[in-house]
Structure formats: C-alpha cells, structure tokens
Amino acid sequence: MSKAFDRVEWKYLEAIMDKMGFDHHWISLIMRCISTSSFSFSLNGEAVGHVTPHRGLRQDDPLSLYLFLICSEGLSRFLQAEEQFGMLKGLRLTRNAPSVSHLLFADDSLLFCQSNEQSAMSIKRSLDTYHRASGQVLNNDKFVMSFSPNTSQAAQDFFAQTLHMPITQCHERYLGLPSYSGRDKQELFSSIKDKVRKLLHAWNEKKKKSIGGKEVLFKAVVQSIPTYAMSCFKLTKKFCDQLESMMSNFWWGSNQNGTKIHWKRWKALCKSKYEGGMGFRSFIHFNQALLAKQAWRIFDMPDTLLSRLLKHRYFSNCSFLEANIGHSPSLTWQSICWGKELLLKGLRFKIGDGIHVDSGKDPWIPSHNNFKPIDIDRILSIPLAYFAGPDRNKVVHGGQPRQPTAIVQYATRFYEDFNKLKSQRNGYNLNVDAATTLEQKKLGIGAILRDQHGTVVAALSKAVQGSFKSDEMEAKALFHAVNWVSQSQFPLTHIETDASRVSNALNRLNSDLSCFSDLIMDIRCLLSFFPQVLVTHVKRTANQAAHGLAKYALGLDEDSVWVGEIPYSVF
C-alpha cells in the first residue's frame, strides 16, 4: 500500500472496530487518541492557518501498528467473502489442505488465486471496495504479478489489463526473505553476507575500536542481522563459517600484511565468559535453536495456518514428532525438521489422560521396553491388597511372612481406627520432612499427623528410590505425605514444612516456574480435597519428629505406618 498509515480513514476505522465487537467506550477513547491532531503552516517563521484532518495514523505511535492491522482485517474479510461465494479460489498445497487466498503483514500483502477471468474480477472488486472504504491505495511501484509456468499468455494479459499491474517472473523477496529457493543456497542468502561485509568494512575504516566496543557491535548489531532469516531457514555450514570468518578477522584486526594472528579459535570465543570465551553466538547452533522454536510452535499450536498446511503436505497420517522429511521437501520443511532434531533431544512429556500415549512406541518409561502393550493392560487390571503386599514381597524374596489371621487383625484394627478418626470433626496438623543419603541414592519421607491437642494420630515412614535436588526432595516428600492423608481421608487443616521455597510456591497465586513445578501442581491438586488447609514454613528445630521418621525410612524396604503413637526407636 502507498502511504498506508497516512491514508487510513478515521470513520472506516471506527466502523470496523464497531463491527468487530469492541466496546463503544473503548472505541471512543481510541478515536480521541487519533483525532486530536491538527496542522498549521509555517510562513516566514510564523504558524499560519489551522487544518483538522480526517484521516491518518501517527507513524511513531506504538498504537498505530495495531490499529492498521484492524484496518487490514477489512481487506481480509472482503477476500474471504469472495472465496465463500465461490468467486475466488485460493492456493491449495494438497487436495485436503486449507485454501490460502492471501497473506497480510502490515502493509505488505500476497494474494493467491487461479488464473481465470472470474478470479481477476474478484480481486479487482475486493481491492476497489477496500480502497473506497479505507482510503488505501496500491503502490504501483511495488505491486507486481507472477504466474505459474503453465499459465497461458491470454490469461496473463487479461490479469495485467484488469488489475493494471506489471508482470514479473517471480517475487524475489517478501519481508526481506527469498520467496523461491534453488539449488544454490549460498546465492540465496548472499545479501546477508554483503550487508555484514559492508558493515564491518565501514567500521574498519573509522578509528580503531577497543575490544569492548567490538564486543558490543558484534552482539548488538552483527549477530542480529541474520536472526530473522535463521528463524525461517537453515543456513549452510559454509555460509555460517564465512560469516564467522569475517567477524573473526575484524575481531583480531589487520595490518598492511594482512590479518593479524588469531590467538584463539572462533569456537573458543563462542563459549561463555565464565568458561573463558566472549559469549559470542555460534551461527550454526543459534540457527538450529531458532528453528527448534519454530518446530515447538508447530507442535504446540497445531491449529495455526502454517501447522495445518505442513500437516496436510508432509505428515497427514502421523504426528509432527513422527514426521520425516519425505519426498521433494521444501527448504522450509527441511529447515524445520533440522530444528526438530534439537527439540527431540530435550523434549519431555508427562502422562495426562493417556489418550495420545502409545505404550508400544513412546519412551514414557526411561528404560528398555520391559512389557508388551497387551501385558501393560493386564498388569493395570490386577487389584492390589494394601496390607497383603509387604507379606507377599517377603514370600517372593525368601522372607518369613506373617500369619493370615494376623494380617486380617491388623487390617481390621486399622479400619476401626480409621473410622474413629474419620468421625472426629476437628482438623489435624501434618508435619513433613525428607532425608537422603548420597551413597544409597534413596529418599526417606517422614510425616506425622497430630490433632488439635498435639496428640499423635498417625505417622508415616516411606522410602523412595532416586537422587533428587534439595527442593525437589522436599516437594516429593510433601506430595507423598498429602497423598497418604488424602487416601486415609483425615480432616487436614494445617501443613508444616521446613522447606521455605516449597511453602512459598504453594502459597503463590500465579503459576510456578521452578524446576519442581510439576510436583507443585500435583500437590495443589491433592490439596483441593482440603479447601481450608494452610501451608506454613517452620524452623527445622520445630520439625524434628518428621525428620526422625524420614531418617528412619532410609533403612526400610516398605512403608511403615503407625496409628496413635510413634516407637521410640524412630528417634
């Protein structure tokens, strides 16, 4: 569009915001912001006249870009209406892929259609209607058309006469990136290399810069030049090496005899300053990291236009993570698949409802495949008896189990005590702590439940295999303790822990972003059974009983539960 911001009609902007459902009070505030401008003319140093405009958006106002996007929505709706009525047919990558009739980015636009008279008239009708409504005018210096090789000359001439636009072989660039890619990838991005070379040459002709000045120029200017291209396409290793070679020569300097000695490889300078480098970016690794972000967006937002187009073209019968490069891939898809390789190395997922889990393929158990899918379903259908489990394990491992009558009596007493505690109305206080030993790679969990008088109601010692960080260890202990209280249905009202970061994370209203955020989310789900519960932090000296139970758990092979008292041997 020509003079896009200056030609926006205020009445059109107000009308389209109203049609899009914006609140009238909000619309009036926006219109006050853009309609308060006025102009005067400077004549012999004096302001003469007063002109009140009825169109135009301020160029430097950050709000103007968003308002112009709202205006561009009108052109999008005109083209969509033509497509719905069958007058315009957009481009389809495959038979079932969504139709694409236009791509808009601010005042830069790409339109796609079939090369027939109906499509030409439809585009002209949409552009003319948009011009009359919004005041926008096409930029004839930049508006061109290109056709596929099999388009007849008569169709090309009709489009040129109808739309009054010149014809070109291809659009070389859109938003600064190449629209078409051939075999020579070096030539494709040569403009980036030329821009970096000219920039370094201009700096080199000026007075010598210090090491600190060169560092700022590299990080703030040079390394940002290819960033947009690297987020869309994979640059060749040779191309990245050439960029880094130019930067390295400028970094170490030159004289009449050529470049000076490079006392360190560029790879060493790309290390962090903590590791002895300068913190520069390695272009090849930064390129893959940016493309990994694009791969994540496709995986995380499958409803976007790009995700749907790529799915119908390359992985219509599988998920994005299972997709391969396929036959005759585009440069874009090759680049995204290269970024996906890095994404898969660090990608982890947790089991939710299990709908999308393939137990035969997905590595959801971090070990070798121990079970067949049919065996997993049979194992999950086996009922487990809580009180018979420890004695069953003793039989398997050659131990001496208890008599069946003793197991029944113990289970009966536990059930009676449980019903007795359940009938009490007042809530209970839960103290939780964790202990570990580096040699055993074992986590001990201790929990003690008291009533409002401080009398012990129940206690738990539980051992968990694994090596955990400090805060993760405390969060895991709290999860198992609350889960135990929840299953036993004790009326819990208060939780005390000596881990301040865990208690702060649970009391924080916003989402937790720590390394143990999943555990915090699971604990919050369990605490939903206790609406009135309060989580507080206490000193370690006030949590000695739970700490003793946790240390005692390190010597156990199975859970130990006490009801009404704690043996002195625990301490």
Coordinates of C-alpha atoms in Angstrom, one line a residue:
M1 CA 0.0 0.0 0.0
S2 CA 1.1 3.5 -0.8
K3 CA 1.4 5.9 2.3
A4 CA -0.5 3.2 4.2
F5 CA -0.6 5.0 7.6
D6 CA -1.4 8.4 6.2
R7 CA -4.4 7.3 4.2
V8 CA -6.4 5.5 6.9
E9 CA -9.9 6.9 7.1
W10 CA -11.0 7.5 10.7
K11 CA -14.7 6.8 10.0
Y12 CA -13.7 3.5 8.5
L13 CA -11.5 2.6 11.5
E14 CA -14.3 3.4 13.9
A15 CA -16.9 1.4 11.9
I16 CA -14.7 -1.7 11.6
M17 CA -13.9 -1.7 15.3
D18 CA -17.6 -1.5 16.0
K19 CA -18.3 -4.4 13.6
M20 CA -15.5 -6.5 15.3
G21 CA -17.3 -6.1 18.7
F22 CA -15.2 -3.6 20.5
D23 CA -16.8 -1.8 23.4
H24 CA -18.2 1.7 22.4
H25 CA -16.4 3.4 25.3
W26 CA -13.1 1.8 24.3
I27 CA -13.7 2.9 20.7
S28 CA -14.4 6.5 21.8
L29 CA -11.1 6.5 23.7
I30 CA -9.2 5.3 20.7
M31 CA -10.8 7.8 18.4
R32 CA -9.9 10.6 20.8
C33 CA -6.2 9.5 20.7
I34 CA -6.0 9.7 16.9
S35 CA -8.4 12.5 16.1
T36 CA -6.9 15.3 18.2
S37 CA -4.2 16.2 15.8
S38 CA -4.2 19.4 13.7
F39 CA -1.8 21.1 11.3
S40 CA -0.6 24.6 10.7
F41 CA 1.7 26.1 8.0
S42 CA 5.0 27.8 8.7
L43 CA 5.1 31.0 6.7
N44 CA 8.0 33.4 7.2
G45 CA 8.7 31.8 10.6
E46 CA 5.1 32.1 11.8
A47 CA 2.4 29.4 12.2
V48 CA -0.5 30.3 9.8
G49 CA -3.8 28.5 9.4
H50 CA -5.3 25.6 11.1
V51 CA -6.2 22.3 9.4
T52 CA -8.1 19.5 11.0
P53 CA -7.5 16.2 9.2
H54 CA -10.0 13.3 8.9
R55 CA -7.5 10.5 8.1
G56 CA -4.1 9.3 9.0
L57 CA -2.3 7.5 11.8
R58 CA 0.8 8.8 13.6
Q59 CA 3.9 7.0 12.4
D60 CA 5.8 6.8 15.7
D61 CA 2.8 5.9 17.8
P62 CA 3.1 2.3 19.0
L63 CA -0.7 2.0 18.9
S64 CA -0.8 2.8 15.2
L65 CA 0.5 -0.5 14.1
Y66 CA -2.3 -2.4 15.9
L67 CA -4.9 0.0 14.5
F68 CA -3.6 -0.5 11.0
L69 CA -3.9 -4.3 11.5
I70 CA -7.5 -3.8 12.4
C71 CA -7.9 -1.8 9.2
S72 CA -6.2 -4.6 7.2
E73 CA -8.8 -7.0 8.6
G74 CA -11.3 -5.3 6.3
L75 CA -9.4 -6.4 3.2
S76 CA -9.1 -9.9 4.6
R77 CA -12.9 -10.1 5.1
F78 CA -13.5 -8.9 1.6
L79 CA -11.3 -11.6 0.1
Q80 CA -12.9 -14.3 2.4
A81 CA -16.4 -13.2 1.3
E82 CA -15.4 -13.6 -2.3
E83 CA -14.0 -17.0 -1.6
Q84 CA -17.1 -18.1 0.3
F85 CA -19.3 -17.1 -2.6
G86 CA -17.1 -19.2 -5.0
M87 CA -15.9 -16.2 -6.9
L88 CA -12.3 -16.6 -5.7
K89 CA -10.3 -19.8 -5.3
G90 CA -7.1 -19.7 -3.3
L91 CA -4.0 -21.9 -3.4
R92 CA -4.0 -25.4 -2.0
L93 CA -0.9 -27.4 -1.3
T94 CA -2.8 -30.7 -1.4
R95 CA -6.4 -31.7 -2.1
N96 CA -7.5 -31.6 1.6
A97 CA -5.2 -28.7 2.7
P98 CA -6.8 -25.4 3.7
S99 CA -7.2 -22.8 0.9
V100 CA -4.9 -19.8 1.1
S101 CA -6.1 -16.7 -0.8
H102 CA -4.0 -14.0 0.9
L103 CA -1.2 -13.4 3.4
L104 CA -1.1 -10.0 5.1
F105 CA 1.7 -8.5 7.1
A106 CA 1.0 -4.8 7.9
D107 CA 1.0 -3.1 4.5
D108 CA 2.8 -5.9 2.7
S109 CA 0.4 -8.4 1.1
L110 CA 0.5 -11.6 -1.0
L111 CA -2.6 -12.7 -2.9
F112 CA -3.1 -16.1 -4.5
C113 CA -5.8 -17.2 -7.0
Q114 CA -6.5 -19.3 -10.1
S115 CA -5.6 -17.7 -13.4
N116 CA -9.1 -17.1 -14.8
E117 CA -11.2 -14.1 -15.5
Q118 CA -13.5 -14.7 -12.5
S119 CA -10.6 -14.5 -10.1
A120 CA -9.2 -11.4 -11.7
M121 CA -12.5 -9.6 -11.4
S122 CA -13.0 -10.8 -7.8
I123 CA -9.6 -9.4 -6.7
K124 CA -10.3 -6.1 -8.5
R125 CA -13.7 -5.9 -6.8
S126 CA -12.2 -6.5 -3.4
L127 CA -9.4 -4.0 -3.8
D128 CA -11.7 -1.3 -5.2
T129 CA -14.2 -1.8 -2.3
Y130 CA -11.3 -1.7 0.2
H131 CA -10.0 1.5 -1.4
R132 CA -13.3 3.3 -1.2
A133 CA -13.9 2.2 2.4
S134 CA -10.5 2.7 4.0
G135 CA -8.8 5.2 1.7
Q136 CA -5.9 2.8 1.0
V137 CA -4.2 3.0 -2.5
L138 CA -2.0 0.4 -4.1
N139 CA 1.7 1.2 -4.5
N140 CA 2.2 0.8 -8.3
D141 CA 6.0 0.8 -7.9
K142 CA 5.9 -2.4 -5.7
F143 CA 2.7 -4.2 -6.9
V144 CA 3.6 -6.9 -9.4
M145 CA 2.2 -10.2 -10.5
S146 CA 3.8 -13.6 -11.3
F147 CA 2.2 -16.7 -12.8
S148 CA 3.0 -20.4 -12.8
P149 CA 4.8 -21.7 -16.0
N150 CA 1.7 -23.4 -17.4
T151 CA -0.4 -20.2 -17.5
S152 CA -1.5 -19.1 -20.9
Q153 CA -0.4 -15.7 -22.3
A154 CA -4.0 -14.7 -22.8
A155 CA -4.8 -15.2 -19.1
Q156 CA -1.7 -13.2 -18.1
D157 CA -2.7 -10.3 -20.4
F158 CA -6.2 -10.3 -19.0
F159 CA -4.9 -10.0 -15.4
A160 CA -2.5 -7.2 -16.4
Q161 CA -5.2 -5.2 -18.2
T162 CA -7.8 -5.8 -15.4
L163 CA -5.6 -5.0 -12.4
H164 CA -3.2 -2.6 -14.2
M165 CA -0.1 -4.3 -12.8
P166 CA 3.2 -5.3 -14.3
I167 CA 4.2 -9.0 -14.7
T168 CA 7.4 -10.4 -13.3
Q169 CA 9.0 -13.8 -13.5
C170 CA 8.9 -14.3 -9.7
H171 CA 8.8 -12.3 -6.4
E172 CA 12.4 -12.4 -5.3
R173 CA 11.8 -11.3 -1.7
Y174 CA 8.9 -11.0 0.8
L175 CA 9.6 -9.4 4.2
G176 CA 13.3 -9.5 3.4
L177 CA 13.5 -13.2 2.7
P178 CA 13.6 -15.1 -0.6
S179 CA 10.3 -16.3 -1.9
Y180 CA 11.9 -19.0 -4.1
S181 CA 14.8 -21.3 -3.3
G182 CA 17.0 -23.1 -5.8
R183 CA 20.0 -25.4 -5.5
D184 CA 22.5 -22.6 -4.7
K185 CA 21.8 -21.8 -1.1
Q186 CA 24.9 -19.6 -1.0
E187 CA 23.5 -17.2 -3.5
L188 CA 20.1 -17.3 -1.8
F189 CA 21.3 -15.5 1.3
S190 CA 24.2 -13.6 -0.2
S191 CA 22.5 -10.3 0.7
I192 CA 23.1 -11.1 4.4
K193 CA 26.8 -11.7 3.8
D194 CA 27.1 -8.5 1.8
K195 CA 25.4 -6.5 4.5
V196 CA 27.7 -7.8 7.2
R197 CA 30.8 -7.3 5.0
K198 CA 29.8 -3.6 4.3
L199 CA 29.1 -3.0 7.9
L200 CA 32.5 -4.4 9.1
H201 CA 34.3 -2.6 6.3
A202 CA 32.7 0.7 7.4
W203 CA 33.7 0.2 11.0
N204 CA 37.2 -0.8 9.9
E205 CA 37.7 2.5 8.0
K206 CA 36.8 4.5 11.1
K207 CA 39.1 4.9 14.1
K208 CA 40.2 1.8 15.9
K209 CA 37.7 0.5 18.3
S210 CA 38.5 -1.1 21.7
I211 CA 37.8 -4.8 22.5
G212 CA 34.8 -3.7 24.5
G213 CA 33.5 -1.6 21.6
K214 CA 33.9 -4.5 19.1
E215 CA 32.1 -6.9 21.5
V216 CA 29.1 -4.5 21.8
L217 CA 29.0 -4.1 18.0
F218 CA 29.1 -7.8 17.4
K219 CA 26.4 -8.7 19.9
A220 CA 24.1 -5.8 19.3
V221 CA 24.4 -5.4 15.5
V222 CA 26.2 -8.1 13.5
Q223 CA 24.7 -11.1 15.2
S224 CA 21.2 -9.7 14.9
I225 CA 21.4 -9.2 11.1
P226 CA 20.8 -12.9 10.1
T227 CA 18.5 -13.7 13.0
Y228 CA 15.2 -13.4 11.1
A229 CA 16.5 -15.5 8.2
M230 CA 17.8 -18.1 10.6
S231 CA 14.5 -18.4 12.3
C232 CA 12.9 -19.4 9.0
F233 CA 15.6 -21.3 7.0
K234 CA 18.6 -23.5 7.6
L235 CA 21.8 -21.6 6.6
T236 CA 24.5 -23.8 5.2
K237 CA 27.6 -24.6 7.3
K238 CA 29.8 -23.0 4.7
F239 CA 27.7 -19.8 4.8
C240 CA 27.9 -19.6 8.6
D241 CA 31.7 -20.3 8.6
Q242 CA 32.1 -17.4 6.1
L243 CA 30.2 -15.0 8.4
E244 CA 32.2 -16.1 11.4
S245 CA 35.5 -15.8 9.5
M246 CA 34.6 -12.1 8.6
M247 CA 33.8 -11.4 12.3
S248 CA 37.0 -13.2 13.5
N249 CA 39.2 -11.1 11.1
F250 CA 37.6 -7.9 12.3
W251 CA 38.0 -9.0 15.9
W252 CA 41.7 -9.7 15.8
G253 CA 42.4 -6.8 13.4
S254 CA 44.5 -6.4 10.3
N255 CA 47.6 -4.5 9.1
Q256 CA 49.3 -3.9 5.8
N257 CA 50.5 -7.5 5.6
G258 CA 47.0 -8.9 6.1
T259 CA 45.1 -10.2 9.1
K260 CA 46.8 -10.4 12.4
I261 CA 47.4 -13.6 14.3
H262 CA 44.2 -15.2 15.7
W263 CA 45.2 -16.2 19.2
K264 CA 42.0 -18.2 19.8
R265 CA 39.7 -20.1 17.5
W266 CA 36.3 -18.6 17.0
K267 CA 34.7 -21.6 18.5
A268 CA 36.5 -20.8 21.8
L269 CA 35.3 -17.2 21.7
C270 CA 31.7 -18.5 21.4
K271 CA 31.9 -20.0 24.9
S272 CA 30.5 -18.1 27.8
K273 CA 32.8 -15.7 29.7
Y274 CA 32.6 -18.0 32.7
E275 CA 34.2 -20.7 30.5
G276 CA 36.9 -18.4 29.2
G277 CA 35.2 -17.2 26.0
M278 CA 33.5 -13.9 24.9
G279 CA 29.9 -15.2 24.8
F280 CA 29.5 -14.8 21.0
R281 CA 26.9 -16.9 19.2
S282 CA 27.8 -19.8 17.1
F283 CA 25.7 -19.2 14.0
I284 CA 25.2 -22.8 13.2
H285 CA 24.0 -23.7 16.7
F286 CA 21.9 -20.5 17.0
N287 CA 20.3 -21.2 13.7
Q288 CA 19.2 -24.7 14.9
A289 CA 18.0 -23.3 18.2
L290 CA 15.7 -20.7 16.4
L291 CA 14.3 -23.4 14.1
A292 CA 13.7 -25.6 17.1
K293 CA 11.5 -22.9 18.4
Q294 CA 9.6 -22.9 15.2
A295 CA 9.2 -26.7 15.5
W296 CA 7.9 -26.3 19.0
R297 CA 5.3 -23.8 17.8
I298 CA 4.1 -26.2 15.2
F299 CA 3.9 -29.0 17.8
D300 CA 2.3 -26.8 20.5
M301 CA -0.1 -24.9 18.2
P302 CA -1.5 -27.3 15.7
D303 CA -4.4 -25.0 14.7
T304 CA -2.2 -22.3 13.1
L305 CA -2.3 -21.9 9.4
L306 CA 1.4 -23.0 9.0
S307 CA 0.8 -26.1 11.1
R308 CA -2.2 -27.1 9.1
L309 CA -0.5 -26.6 5.8
L310 CA 2.6 -28.6 6.7
K311 CA 0.5 -31.3 8.2
H312 CA -1.6 -31.9 5.0
R313 CA 1.6 -31.7 2.9
Y314 CA 4.1 -33.8 5.0
F315 CA 2.6 -35.7 7.9
S316 CA -1.1 -36.1 7.3
N317 CA -1.1 -39.7 8.7
C318 CA 1.1 -39.2 11.8
S319 CA 2.1 -36.7 14.4
F320 CA 4.6 -33.9 13.9
L321 CA 7.2 -35.7 16.1
E322 CA 7.0 -38.8 14.0
A323 CA 7.2 -37.0 10.6
N324 CA 10.2 -37.3 8.4
I325 CA 11.5 -35.2 5.6
G326 CA 9.6 -37.1 2.9
H327 CA 9.7 -36.7 -0.9
S328 CA 10.7 -33.5 -2.5
P329 CA 10.6 -31.3 0.6
S330 CA 10.8 -27.6 0.5
L331 CA 13.6 -25.6 2.1
T332 CA 11.2 -24.5 4.9
W333 CA 10.3 -28.1 5.8
Q334 CA 13.9 -29.3 5.6
S335 CA 14.8 -26.5 8.0
I336 CA 12.1 -27.2 10.5
C337 CA 13.0 -30.9 10.5
W338 CA 16.6 -29.9 11.3
G339 CA 15.3 -27.8 14.2
K340 CA 13.1 -30.7 15.3
E341 CA 16.2 -32.9 15.8
L342 CA 17.4 -30.5 18.6
L343 CA 13.9 -30.3 20.0
L344 CA 13.6 -34.0 20.4
K345 CA 16.9 -34.2 22.3
G346 CA 15.4 -32.0 25.1
L347 CA 11.7 -32.8 24.8
R348 CA 10.0 -34.4 27.8
F349 CA 6.3 -35.1 28.3
K350 CA 4.3 -36.2 31.3
I351 CA 1.3 -38.6 31.2
G352 CA -2.1 -36.8 31.3
D353 CA -5.2 -38.6 30.4
G354 CA -3.2 -41.1 28.3
I355 CA -5.2 -40.6 25.1
H356 CA -2.2 -39.8 22.9
V357 CA 0.2 -42.2 24.6
D358 CA 1.4 -45.1 22.5
S359 CA 2.8 -47.6 25.1
G360 CA 4.4 -49.6 22.3
K361 CA 6.4 -46.7 20.9
D362 CA 6.6 -43.8 23.2
P363 CA 9.6 -43.8 25.7
W364 CA 7.4 -43.0 28.6
I365 CA 9.4 -45.3 30.9
P366 CA 13.1 -44.2 31.0
S367 CA 14.5 -47.7 30.4
H368 CA 14.3 -50.6 28.0
N369 CA 10.9 -51.8 26.8
N370 CA 10.1 -54.3 29.6
F371 CA 6.4 -55.1 28.7
K372 CA 4.3 -55.6 25.6
P373 CA 1.3 -53.3 25.2
I374 CA -1.1 -56.2 25.9
D375 CA 0.8 -57.0 29.1
I376 CA 0.5 -53.4 30.3
D377 CA -3.3 -53.6 30.2
R378 CA -3.3 -56.9 32.1
I379 CA -1.0 -55.6 34.8
L380 CA -3.1 -52.4 35.3
S381 CA -6.2 -54.6 35.8
I382 CA -4.7 -56.5 38.7
P383 CA -6.3 -55.5 42.1
L384 CA -3.7 -54.7 44.9
A385 CA -4.3 -55.5 48.6
Y386 CA -2.5 -52.9 50.6
F387 CA -1.9 -54.9 53.8
A388 CA -1.1 -58.2 52.0
G389 CA 1.6 -56.5 49.8
P390 CA 4.5 -56.5 52.2
D391 CA 4.0 -60.1 53.2
R392 CA 3.7 -61.1 49.6
N393 CA 7.1 -59.5 48.9
K394 CA 8.6 -61.4 51.8
V395 CA 7.4 -64.7 50.3
V396 CA 8.9 -63.7 46.9
H397 CA 12.3 -62.8 48.4
G398 CA 12.5 -65.7 50.8
G399 CA 11.4 -63.9 54.0
Q400 CA 9.1 -65.1 56.7
P401 CA 5.5 -63.6 56.3
R402 CA 3.0 -63.1 59.0
Q403 CA 0.1 -65.5 59.6
P404 CA -3.0 -64.7 57.6
T405 CA -5.0 -64.2 60.8
A406 CA -2.5 -61.6 62.0
I407 CA -2.8 -59.7 58.7
V408 CA -6.6 -59.7 59.0
Q409 CA -6.5 -58.5 62.6
Y410 CA -4.1 -55.7 61.7
A411 CA -6.2 -54.6 58.8
T412 CA -9.3 -54.7 60.9
R413 CA -7.7 -52.5 63.7
F414 CA -6.5 -50.1 61.1
Y415 CA -10.1 -49.9 59.6
E416 CA -11.6 -49.3 63.0
D417 CA -9.0 -46.7 63.9
F418 CA -9.6 -45.0 60.6
N419 CA -13.4 -44.8 61.1
K420 CA -12.8 -43.5 64.6
L421 CA -10.6 -40.7 63.3
K422 CA -12.9 -40.0 60.4
S423 CA -15.8 -39.3 62.8
Q424 CA -13.9 -36.5 64.5
R425 CA -15.0 -33.1 63.4
N426 CA -11.8 -31.0 64.1
G427 CA -8.9 -30.9 61.7
Y428 CA -5.4 -32.2 62.1
N429 CA -1.9 -30.8 61.7
L430 CA 0.7 -32.5 59.3
N431 CA 4.4 -32.2 59.7
V432 CA 6.5 -33.4 56.7
D433 CA 10.3 -33.7 56.2
A434 CA 12.7 -35.6 53.9
A435 CA 16.2 -37.1 54.3
T436 CA 18.6 -38.7 51.9
T437 CA 22.0 -40.4 51.6
L438 CA 24.2 -39.9 48.6
E439 CA 25.6 -43.4 48.8
Q440 CA 22.2 -45.2 48.6
K441 CA 20.6 -42.8 46.2
K442 CA 17.5 -43.1 48.4
L443 CA 14.9 -40.6 49.7
G444 CA 13.4 -41.0 53.1
I445 CA 10.0 -39.4 53.7
G446 CA 8.6 -38.8 57.2
A447 CA 5.1 -37.5 58.1
I448 CA 3.4 -37.1 61.4
L449 CA -0.3 -36.2 61.9
R450 CA -1.5 -34.6 65.2
D451 CA -4.8 -33.5 66.4
Q452 CA -5.7 -30.1 67.8
H453 CA -4.2 -31.1 71.2
G454 CA -0.9 -32.2 69.8
T455 CA -1.6 -35.9 70.3
V456 CA -0.2 -38.2 67.6
V457 CA -2.9 -39.5 65.3
A458 CA -0.8 -41.4 62.7
A459 CA 2.7 -41.3 61.3
L460 CA 4.3 -42.5 58.1
S461 CA 7.9 -43.5 57.0
K462 CA 8.3 -44.1 53.3
A463 CA 11.4 -44.8 51.2
V464 CA 11.6 -43.7 47.5
Q465 CA 14.5 -44.7 45.2
G466 CA 16.3 -42.0 43.3
S467 CA 18.6 -39.0 43.6
F468 CA 16.9 -35.6 43.9
K469 CA 17.8 -32.0 44.4
S470 CA 17.0 -30.3 47.8
D471 CA 13.8 -28.5 46.9
E472 CA 12.6 -31.3 44.7
M473 CA 13.2 -33.8 47.5
E474 CA 11.1 -31.7 50.0
A475 CA 8.3 -31.3 47.4
K476 CA 8.3 -35.0 46.7
A477 CA 8.0 -35.7 50.4
L478 CA 5.1 -33.3 50.8
F479 CA 3.4 -34.9 47.8
H480 CA 3.6 -38.4 49.2
A481 CA 2.5 -37.2 52.7
V482 CA -0.5 -35.3 51.4
N483 CA -1.4 -38.3 49.2
W484 CA -1.3 -40.6 52.2
V485 CA -3.5 -38.2 54.2
S486 CA -5.9 -37.9 51.3
Q487 CA -6.3 -41.7 50.8
S488 CA -6.8 -42.1 54.6
Q489 CA -9.4 -39.2 54.5
F490 CA -8.1 -37.4 57.6
P491 CA -9.6 -33.9 58.1
L492 CA -6.4 -32.0 57.4
T493 CA -6.3 -28.2 58.2
H494 CA -2.7 -27.4 58.6
I495 CA 0.7 -28.4 57.0
E496 CA 4.1 -27.5 58.3
T497 CA 7.4 -27.9 56.4
D498 CA 10.9 -26.6 56.9
A499 CA 11.3 -26.0 53.1
S500 CA 10.6 -22.3 52.5
R501 CA 10.7 -22.5 48.7
V502 CA 8.1 -25.3 48.6
S503 CA 5.7 -23.5 51.0
N504 CA 6.1 -20.2 49.1
A505 CA 5.5 -21.9 45.8
L506 CA 2.2 -23.5 47.2
N507 CA 1.0 -20.2 48.6
R508 CA 1.8 -18.2 45.5
L509 CA -1.2 -17.4 43.4
N510 CA 0.5 -17.3 40.0
S511 CA 1.9 -20.3 38.2
D512 CA 5.2 -21.8 39.4
L513 CA 8.1 -21.8 37.0
S514 CA 10.6 -23.7 39.2
C515 CA 12.3 -27.0 38.3
F516 CA 9.8 -28.8 40.6
S517 CA 6.7 -27.0 39.1
D518 CA 5.1 -30.3 38.1
L519 CA 5.3 -31.5 41.8
I520 CA 3.8 -28.3 43.0
M521 CA 0.9 -28.7 40.5
D522 CA 0.3 -32.2 41.7
I523 CA 0.3 -31.1 45.4
R524 CA -2.2 -28.4 44.6
C525 CA -4.5 -30.9 43.0
L526 CA -4.3 -33.1 46.2
L527 CA -4.9 -30.0 48.4
S528 CA -8.1 -29.3 46.6
F529 CA -9.6 -32.1 48.8
F530 CA -8.8 -29.8 51.8
P531 CA -10.2 -26.4 50.9
Q532 CA -9.3 -24.9 54.3
V533 CA -5.8 -26.2 54.6
L534 CA -2.9 -23.8 55.4
V535 CA 0.7 -24.4 54.4
T536 CA 3.3 -22.7 56.6
H537 CA 7.1 -22.8 56.9
V538 CA 8.6 -23.7 60.3
K539 CA 12.2 -23.9 61.6
R540 CA 14.0 -27.2 61.4
T541 CA 14.1 -27.4 65.1
A542 CA 10.2 -27.5 65.2
N543 CA 10.1 -30.3 62.7
Q544 CA 12.4 -32.9 64.5
A545 CA 9.7 -35.6 64.7
A546 CA 9.1 -35.7 61.0
H547 CA 12.8 -35.5 60.4
G548 CA 13.3 -38.6 62.6
L549 CA 10.7 -40.5 60.7
A550 CA 12.4 -39.6 57.4
K551 CA 15.8 -40.8 58.6
Y552 CA 14.2 -44.0 59.8
A553 CA 12.7 -44.5 56.4
L554 CA 16.1 -44.8 54.8
G555 CA 16.6 -48.2 56.4
L556 CA 13.2 -49.5 55.2
D557 CA 12.2 -51.6 52.2
E558 CA 8.5 -51.0 52.6
D559 CA 6.2 -48.3 54.0
S560 CA 5.7 -48.2 57.8
V561 CA 2.5 -46.6 59.3
W562 CA 1.8 -46.1 63.0
V563 CA -1.6 -45.3 64.4
G564 CA -1.9 -43.4 67.8
E565 CA 1.9 -43.5 68.7
I566 CA 5.4 -43.5 67.4
P567 CA 8.0 -46.1 68.6
Y568 CA 10.9 -44.5 70.5
S569 CA 13.3 -46.5 68.2
V570 CA 12.5 -44.0 65.4
F571 CA 14.4 -41.3 67.3

